[in-house]
Short mmCIF file of C-alpha atoms and ligand atoms in Angstrom, two decimals:
data_model
loop_
_atom_site.label_atom_id
_atom_site.label_comp_id
_atom_site.label_asym_id
_atom_site.label_seq_id
_atom_site.Cartn_x
_atom_site.Cartn_y
_atom_site.Cartn_z
CA MET A 1325 137.46 105.23 79.52
CA PRO A 1326 135.95 102.95 82.17
CA GLU A 1327 136.68 103.63 85.80
CA LYS A 1328 138.27 100.74 87.64
CA LEU A 1329 136.35 99.64 90.75
CA ASP A 1330 139.47 99.29 92.82
CA GLY A 1331 138.62 96.78 95.54
CA LYS A 1332 142.20 96.75 96.73
CA GLN A 1333 142.18 100.47 97.42
CA VAL A 1334 138.71 100.47 99.03
CA ALA A 1335 139.64 97.48 101.18
CA ALA A 1336 142.78 99.32 102.30
CA ALA A 1337 140.64 102.30 103.34
CA ILE A 1338 138.26 100.01 105.27
CA LYS A 1339 141.20 98.30 106.97
CA SER A 1340 142.62 101.61 108.09
CA GLU A 1341 139.21 102.64 109.53
CA ILE A 1342 139.02 99.32 111.41
CA ALA A 1343 142.65 99.59 112.61
CA SER A 1344 141.94 103.00 114.08
CA LYS A 1345 138.88 101.66 115.97
CA VAL A 1346 140.88 98.70 117.28
CA LYS A 1347 143.63 101.06 118.44
CA ASP A 1348 141.03 103.10 120.35
CA TYR A 1349 139.61 99.96 121.96
CA ARG A 1350 143.06 98.81 123.02
CA GLU A 1351 143.97 102.26 124.37
CA SER A 1352 140.81 102.33 126.45
CA GLY A 1353 141.90 99.06 128.06
CA LYS A 1354 139.62 96.75 126.12
CA ARG A 1355 140.69 93.54 124.43
CA ALA A 1356 141.03 93.39 120.63
CA PRO A 1357 138.55 91.56 118.38
CA HIS A 1358 139.56 87.91 117.96
CA LEU A 1359 139.00 85.84 114.81
CA ALA A 1360 139.58 82.08 114.62
CA ILE A 1361 140.16 80.30 111.33
CA ILE A 1362 139.68 76.58 110.85
CA ILE A 1363 141.39 74.92 107.90
CA VAL A 1364 141.10 71.23 107.07
CA GLY A 1365 143.52 69.41 104.77
CA ASP A 1366 146.29 70.73 102.56
CA ASP A 1367 144.58 72.40 99.60
CA GLY A 1368 147.15 74.94 98.34
CA ALA A 1369 144.63 77.60 97.31
CA SER A 1370 142.85 77.38 100.67
CA HIS A 1371 146.14 77.88 102.51
CA THR A 1372 146.85 80.94 100.35
CA TYR A 1373 143.39 82.42 101.11
CA VAL A 1374 143.84 81.74 104.82
CA GLY A 1375 147.28 83.41 104.71
CA GLY A 1376 145.59 86.51 103.25
CA LYS A 1377 143.01 86.52 106.04
CA ILE A 1378 145.70 86.22 108.72
CA ASN A 1379 147.67 89.09 107.19
CA ALA A 1380 144.48 91.17 107.20
CA CYS A 1381 143.96 90.44 110.93
CA LYS A 1382 147.54 91.48 111.63
CA ALA A 1383 147.12 94.68 109.61
CA VAL A 1384 144.12 95.87 111.66
CA GLY A 1385 145.38 94.66 115.05
CA PHE A 1386 142.91 91.79 115.56
CA ASP A 1387 143.96 88.77 117.55
CA TYR A 1388 143.71 85.57 115.55
CA THR A 1389 143.89 81.83 116.10
CA LEU A 1390 144.62 79.39 113.31
CA MET A 1391 143.32 75.84 113.83
CA GLN A 1392 144.70 73.37 111.29
CA PHE A 1393 143.38 69.83 111.01
CA ALA A 1394 144.36 66.89 108.84
CA GLY A 1395 142.05 66.07 105.93
CA THR A 1396 141.23 62.80 107.70
CA ILE A 1397 139.51 64.46 110.67
CA SER A 1398 136.01 63.11 111.19
CA GLU A 1399 132.94 65.27 110.79
CA ALA A 1400 132.02 64.64 114.43
CA LYS A 1401 135.44 65.80 115.68
CA LEU A 1402 135.34 68.92 113.54
CA ILE A 1403 131.88 69.75 114.90
CA LYS A 1404 133.21 69.36 118.46
CA HIS A 1405 135.89 71.99 117.70
CA ILE A 1406 133.21 74.28 116.27
CA GLU A 1407 131.07 73.85 119.36
CA SER A 1408 134.00 74.76 121.58
CA LEU A 1409 134.59 77.94 119.55
CA ASN A 1410 130.89 78.77 119.92
CA GLU A 1411 131.35 78.59 123.70
CA ASP A 1412 134.71 80.38 123.85
CA GLU A 1413 134.15 83.92 125.13
CA ASP A 1414 137.54 85.07 123.83
CA ILE A 1415 136.55 84.33 120.23
CA ASP A 1416 134.27 86.89 118.56
CA GLY A 1417 133.94 85.15 115.25
CA PHE A 1418 135.31 82.25 113.25
CA ILE A 1419 135.30 80.77 109.79
CA VAL A 1420 135.70 77.29 108.39
CA GLN A 1421 137.70 77.63 105.18
CA LEU A 1422 136.08 75.86 102.24
CA PRO A 1423 136.31 73.44 100.53
CA LEU A 1424 136.10 70.65 103.09
CA PRO A 1425 137.02 67.01 102.36
CA GLU A 1426 134.20 65.06 100.72
CA HIS A 1427 133.34 63.02 103.83
CA ILE A 1428 132.37 66.21 105.69
CA SER A 1429 129.04 67.90 105.00
CA VAL A 1430 129.54 71.64 104.48
CA GLU A 1431 125.88 72.25 105.28
CA LYS A 1432 125.98 70.32 108.55
CA VAL A 1433 129.21 71.95 109.68
CA THR A 1434 128.01 75.45 108.74
CA GLU A 1435 124.79 75.03 110.67
CA CYS A 1436 126.79 74.22 113.81
CA ILE A 1437 128.34 77.70 113.79
CA ALA A 1438 126.62 80.09 116.21
CA PRO A 1439 125.04 82.75 113.92
CA GLU A 1440 126.45 85.59 116.04
CA LYS A 1441 129.98 84.24 115.41
CA ASP A 1442 129.39 83.33 111.74
CA VAL A 1443 131.55 86.09 110.26
CA ASP A 1444 131.43 84.52 106.77
CA GLY A 1445 127.64 84.95 106.96
CA PHE A 1446 127.00 81.42 105.68
CA THR A 1447 124.45 80.08 108.21
CA ASN A 1448 120.77 79.81 107.33
CA GLN A 1449 119.95 82.41 109.95
CA ASN A 1450 122.34 84.99 108.51
CA PHE A 1451 121.23 84.20 104.96
CA GLY A 1452 117.59 84.61 106.00
CA SER A 1453 118.34 87.85 107.83
CA ILE A 1454 118.86 89.50 104.42
CA VAL A 1455 115.16 89.04 103.74
CA THR A 1456 113.95 90.00 107.21
CA GLN A 1457 116.07 93.15 106.87
CA HIS A 1458 117.51 92.70 110.35
CA PRO A 1459 120.93 91.55 109.26
CA LEU A 1460 123.11 89.99 111.90
CA LEU A 1461 126.24 89.19 109.88
CA LEU A 1462 125.93 89.48 106.11
CA PRO A 1463 127.49 86.97 103.70
CA ALA A 1464 131.00 88.31 103.15
CA THR A 1465 131.31 88.39 99.34
CA PRO A 1466 127.94 90.07 98.61
CA PHE A 1467 128.47 92.42 101.56
CA GLY A 1468 131.81 93.43 100.02
CA ILE A 1469 130.21 94.03 96.61
CA MET A 1470 127.44 96.21 98.10
CA GLU A 1471 130.09 98.18 100.03
CA LEU A 1472 132.21 98.62 96.89
CA LEU A 1473 129.20 100.01 94.99
CA LYS A 1474 128.40 102.31 97.93
CA ARG A 1475 131.91 103.68 98.17
CA TYR A 1476 131.87 104.56 94.46
CA ASP A 1477 128.46 106.26 94.92
CA ILE A 1478 126.86 103.85 92.47
CA VAL A 1479 123.09 104.00 92.82
CA THR A 1480 121.33 100.66 92.53
CA GLN A 1481 117.77 101.85 93.17
CA GLY A 1482 115.60 101.19 90.11
CA GLN A 1483 118.53 99.84 88.09
CA ASN A 1484 118.36 96.60 86.12
CA CYS A 1485 120.78 94.35 87.96
CA VAL A 1486 121.58 90.99 86.42
CA VAL A 1487 123.38 88.45 88.59
CA VAL A 1488 124.86 85.49 86.74
CA GLY A 1489 125.39 82.57 89.14
CA ALA A 1490 123.06 81.67 91.97
CA SER A 1491 125.32 79.97 94.50
CA ARG A 1492 124.59 80.04 98.18
CA ILE A 1493 127.72 82.09 99.01
CA ALA A 1494 127.71 84.61 96.17
CA GLY A 1495 124.95 84.98 93.56
CA ALA A 1496 121.87 84.07 95.63
CA PRO A 1497 122.54 86.31 98.66
CA LEU A 1498 123.77 89.15 96.44
CA SER A 1499 120.58 89.10 94.38
CA LEU A 1500 118.53 89.37 97.59
CA MET A 1501 120.70 92.22 98.87
CA LEU A 1502 120.39 94.12 95.58
CA LEU A 1503 116.64 93.65 95.80
CA GLN A 1504 116.17 94.47 99.50
CA GLN A 1505 118.83 97.03 100.38
CA GLY A 1506 119.61 98.05 96.83
CA MET A 1507 115.99 98.47 95.67
CA ALA A 1508 117.05 97.27 92.23
CA THR A 1509 115.14 95.23 89.67
CA VAL A 1510 117.00 91.94 89.83
CA THR A 1511 117.33 89.09 87.35
CA VAL A 1512 119.18 85.97 88.48
CA CYS A 1513 120.70 83.69 85.83
CA HIS A 1514 122.15 80.23 86.27
CA LYS A 1515 123.25 77.28 84.24
CA TYR A 1516 119.72 76.51 82.97
CA THR A 1517 119.03 80.09 81.88
CA LYS A 1518 117.95 80.24 78.23
CA ASP A 1519 119.75 82.84 76.13
CA LEU A 1520 122.04 84.27 78.82
CA ALA A 1521 123.12 87.14 76.56
CA ALA A 1522 119.53 88.42 76.22
CA HIS A 1523 119.56 88.98 79.99
CA THR A 1524 123.09 90.30 80.39
CA ARG A 1525 122.61 92.85 77.57
CA ASN A 1526 119.76 94.34 79.58
CA ALA A 1527 121.93 94.94 82.66
CA ASP A 1528 122.74 98.39 83.98
CA ILE A 1529 124.74 96.54 86.62
CA LEU A 1530 126.03 93.07 85.71
CA VAL A 1531 127.49 90.80 88.38
CA VAL A 1532 129.06 87.51 87.33
CA ALA A 1533 129.83 84.77 89.87
CA VAL A 1534 130.21 81.52 87.97
CA GLY A 1535 133.84 80.37 87.83
CA LYS A 1536 134.07 80.07 84.02
CA PRO A 1537 136.85 82.27 82.64
CA GLY A 1538 135.78 84.42 79.71
CA LEU A 1539 132.06 83.48 79.98
CA ILE A 1540 131.01 87.11 79.49
CA THR A 1541 132.10 88.52 76.15
CA GLU A 1542 131.88 91.97 74.61
CA GLU A 1543 128.57 91.36 72.76
CA MET A 1544 126.89 90.34 76.04
CA VAL A 1545 127.37 93.71 77.71
CA LYS A 1546 125.46 96.95 77.19
CA GLU A 1547 127.36 100.16 76.44
CA GLY A 1548 128.01 102.03 79.72
CA ALA A 1549 127.19 99.08 82.00
CA ILE A 1550 128.77 98.57 85.41
CA VAL A 1551 130.41 95.15 85.59
CA ILE A 1552 131.40 93.26 88.74
CA ASP A 1553 133.43 90.11 88.17
CA VAL A 1554 133.39 87.74 91.15
CA GLY A 1555 134.97 84.82 89.31
CA THR A 1556 138.46 83.77 90.33
CA THR A 1557 139.72 80.70 88.51
CA ARG A 1558 143.35 79.60 88.66
CA VAL A 1559 144.66 79.08 85.13
CA GLU A 1560 148.11 77.79 84.21
CA ASP A 1561 150.68 80.48 83.49
CA LYS A 1562 154.22 79.21 83.07
CA THR A 1563 155.60 82.77 83.01
CA ARG A 1564 154.68 83.18 86.69
CA LYS A 1565 156.72 81.83 89.57
CA SER A 1566 153.55 80.32 91.07
CA GLY A 1567 152.75 78.63 87.73
CA PHE A 1568 149.26 80.12 87.59
CA ARG A 1569 147.29 83.35 87.44
CA LEU A 1570 143.74 84.26 88.38
CA ARG A 1571 141.13 84.81 85.69
CA GLY A 1572 137.68 86.27 86.10
CA ASP A 1573 134.46 85.29 84.34
CA VAL A 1574 134.55 88.42 82.17
CA ASP A 1575 136.72 88.82 79.07
CA TYR A 1576 138.17 91.97 80.63
CA ASP A 1577 140.23 93.31 77.72
CA HIS A 1578 137.29 93.34 75.30
CA VAL A 1579 134.49 94.12 77.75
CA ALA A 1580 136.15 96.92 79.76
CA PRO A 1581 136.09 99.56 76.97
CA LYS A 1582 132.27 99.29 76.81
CA THR A 1583 131.71 99.76 80.54
CA SER A 1584 131.49 102.78 82.81
CA PHE A 1585 132.89 100.89 85.82
CA ILE A 1586 134.48 97.47 86.03
CA THR A 1587 136.27 95.38 88.67
CA PRO A 1588 139.64 93.87 87.78
CA VAL A 1589 140.57 90.28 88.67
CA PRO A 1590 142.53 90.16 90.87
CA GLY A 1591 142.09 93.35 92.90
CA GLY A 1592 138.31 93.80 92.68
CA VAL A 1593 135.92 91.62 94.66
CA GLY A 1594 138.56 89.43 96.38
CA PRO A 1595 140.03 92.13 98.67
CA MET A 1596 136.48 93.32 99.47
CA THR A 1597 135.53 89.83 100.68
CA ILE A 1598 138.40 89.95 103.17
CA ALA A 1599 137.43 93.49 104.20
CA SER A 1600 133.87 92.22 104.86
CA LEU A 1601 135.22 89.44 107.03
CA LEU A 1602 137.00 92.07 109.12
CA MET A 1603 133.87 94.30 109.25
CA ASN A 1604 131.78 91.32 110.38
CA THR A 1605 134.35 90.35 113.04
CA LEU A 1606 134.38 93.92 114.36
CA ARG A 1607 130.58 93.91 114.41
CA ALA A 1608 130.47 90.58 116.27
CA TYR A 1609 133.00 91.95 118.77
CA GLU A 1610 131.10 95.20 119.31
CA THR A 1611 127.81 93.31 119.75
CA SER A 1612 129.40 90.97 122.28
CA GLU A 1613 131.09 93.83 124.17
CA GLN A 1614 127.78 95.72 124.37
CA GLY A 1615 126.14 92.55 125.66
CA GLU A 1616 128.71 92.39 128.44
CA GLY A 1617 127.80 95.97 129.13
P1 LIG B 2518 129.42 77.69 92.43
O1 LIG B 2518 128.93 77.31 93.78
O2 LIG B 2518 130.01 76.67 91.53
O3 LIG B 2518 128.22 78.41 91.67
C1 LIG B 2518 128.32 78.78 90.32
C2 LIG B 2518 126.98 79.31 89.86
O4 LIG B 2518 127.10 79.60 88.46
C3 LIG B 2518 125.83 78.33 89.99
O5 LIG B 2518 124.67 79.03 90.39
C4 LIG B 2518 125.66 77.76 88.56
O6 LIG B 2518 124.33 77.43 88.21
C5 LIG B 2518 126.04 78.95 87.74
N1 LIG B 2518 126.50 78.58 86.41
C6 LIG B 2518 127.31 77.55 86.04
N2 LIG B 2518 127.53 77.57 84.71
C7 LIG B 2518 126.84 78.61 84.22
C8 LIG B 2518 126.66 79.16 82.93
N3 LIG B 2518 127.26 78.62 81.87
N4 LIG B 2518 125.87 80.25 82.80
C9 LIG B 2518 125.27 80.80 83.86
N5 LIG B 2518 125.41 80.35 85.13
C10 LIG B 2518 126.19 79.26 85.30
O7 LIG B 2518 130.53 78.82 92.54
P2 LIG B 2518 130.72 80.02 93.61
O8 LIG B 2518 131.23 79.48 94.88
O9 LIG B 2518 129.55 80.92 93.61
O10 LIG B 2518 131.93 80.78 92.91
C11 LIG B 2518 131.80 81.33 91.62
C12 LIG B 2518 133.11 81.98 91.24
O11 LIG B 2518 133.33 83.09 92.10
C13 LIG B 2518 134.35 81.08 91.40
O12 LIG B 2518 135.29 81.45 90.43
C14 LIG B 2518 134.85 81.44 92.78
O13 LIG B 2518 136.24 81.21 92.92
C15 LIG B 2518 134.55 82.92 92.79
N6 LIG B 2518 134.39 83.49 94.13
C16 LIG B 2518 135.19 84.54 94.42
C17 LIG B 2518 135.05 85.16 95.64
C18 LIG B 2518 135.90 86.33 95.94
O14 LIG B 2518 135.97 86.73 97.08
N7 LIG B 2518 136.55 86.91 94.94
C19 LIG B 2518 134.13 84.69 96.58
C20 LIG B 2518 133.29 83.63 96.23
C21 LIG B 2518 133.43 83.03 94.98
P3 LIG B 2518 123.48 76.29 88.96
O15 LIG B 2518 123.02 76.96 90.24
O16 LIG B 2518 122.34 76.03 88.04
O17 LIG B 2518 124.41 75.15 89.16
#
């Protein structure tokens, strides 16, 4: 039987560790870490994700500020708000929830975030810090995956790790982290990869971050592999009150029996991404408090 990599449970343990630190800080007369969240427009999924992040802040005792803007806000105005958060000494870290409306450049906006407050780990400096091995704030989703592997004592050193998907927020930084910190042999696959299955079948650890439900089928996975499914696609489900459910990139029911460890969707990588956001915010706070000496 495969063991479930229970991101929900691990994230709960991380939250309780953070909550206890925050309690100690408060009791010693210090302020609490403070996260700001910017959301633009009225995308339903984005509002749900932001709600989850706010609940996580509440659970660990962080202060939080939610800044909501209409989808018509100009890029220049949004950047002004970002610059004021960069300057605001009460804010330790902040995120700009994606996606943004089409008239706003994600790259431009991201690069305006001060790297020391970039708790999503999206800026070029934080991305590059994976390679220099002096990480400031690591990209949240890959950081969460590395932490999940660590907490299950899964050794990556020398393992064949195959990462399917090479996006800037998930696959690309994760492959670098597996290579640098994880000391693994890493193969990165993307939409132009020839014969995807030939690569995935070679994986001791297979990570899939594509956004195509059911992409990875039983025949594509080696017996005993460890499988991490990052994909979260909303698919219609009329039996649910919400009208949808989340599906991963892996055909879980058929793949799971072949694996030694596998993440469920939901309840695997998603909660770990939120836990990473909290770990990064705590780190930004502690760095800034030390700086104030
Ligand atoms: P993305 O920016 O669209 O990137 C998808 C990647 O998959 C790209 O590198 C693309 O290749 C590659 N790809 C597309 N079709 C492929 C195929 N048939 N075979 C192999 N590779 C293929 O998406 P993303 O932002 O990384 O997100 C991916 C999924 O993870 C989504 O479902 C998203 O919701 C989920 N996600 C979940 C979390 C979480 O916390 N749970 C966090 C982040 C993302 P090219 O580079 O060649 O285009």
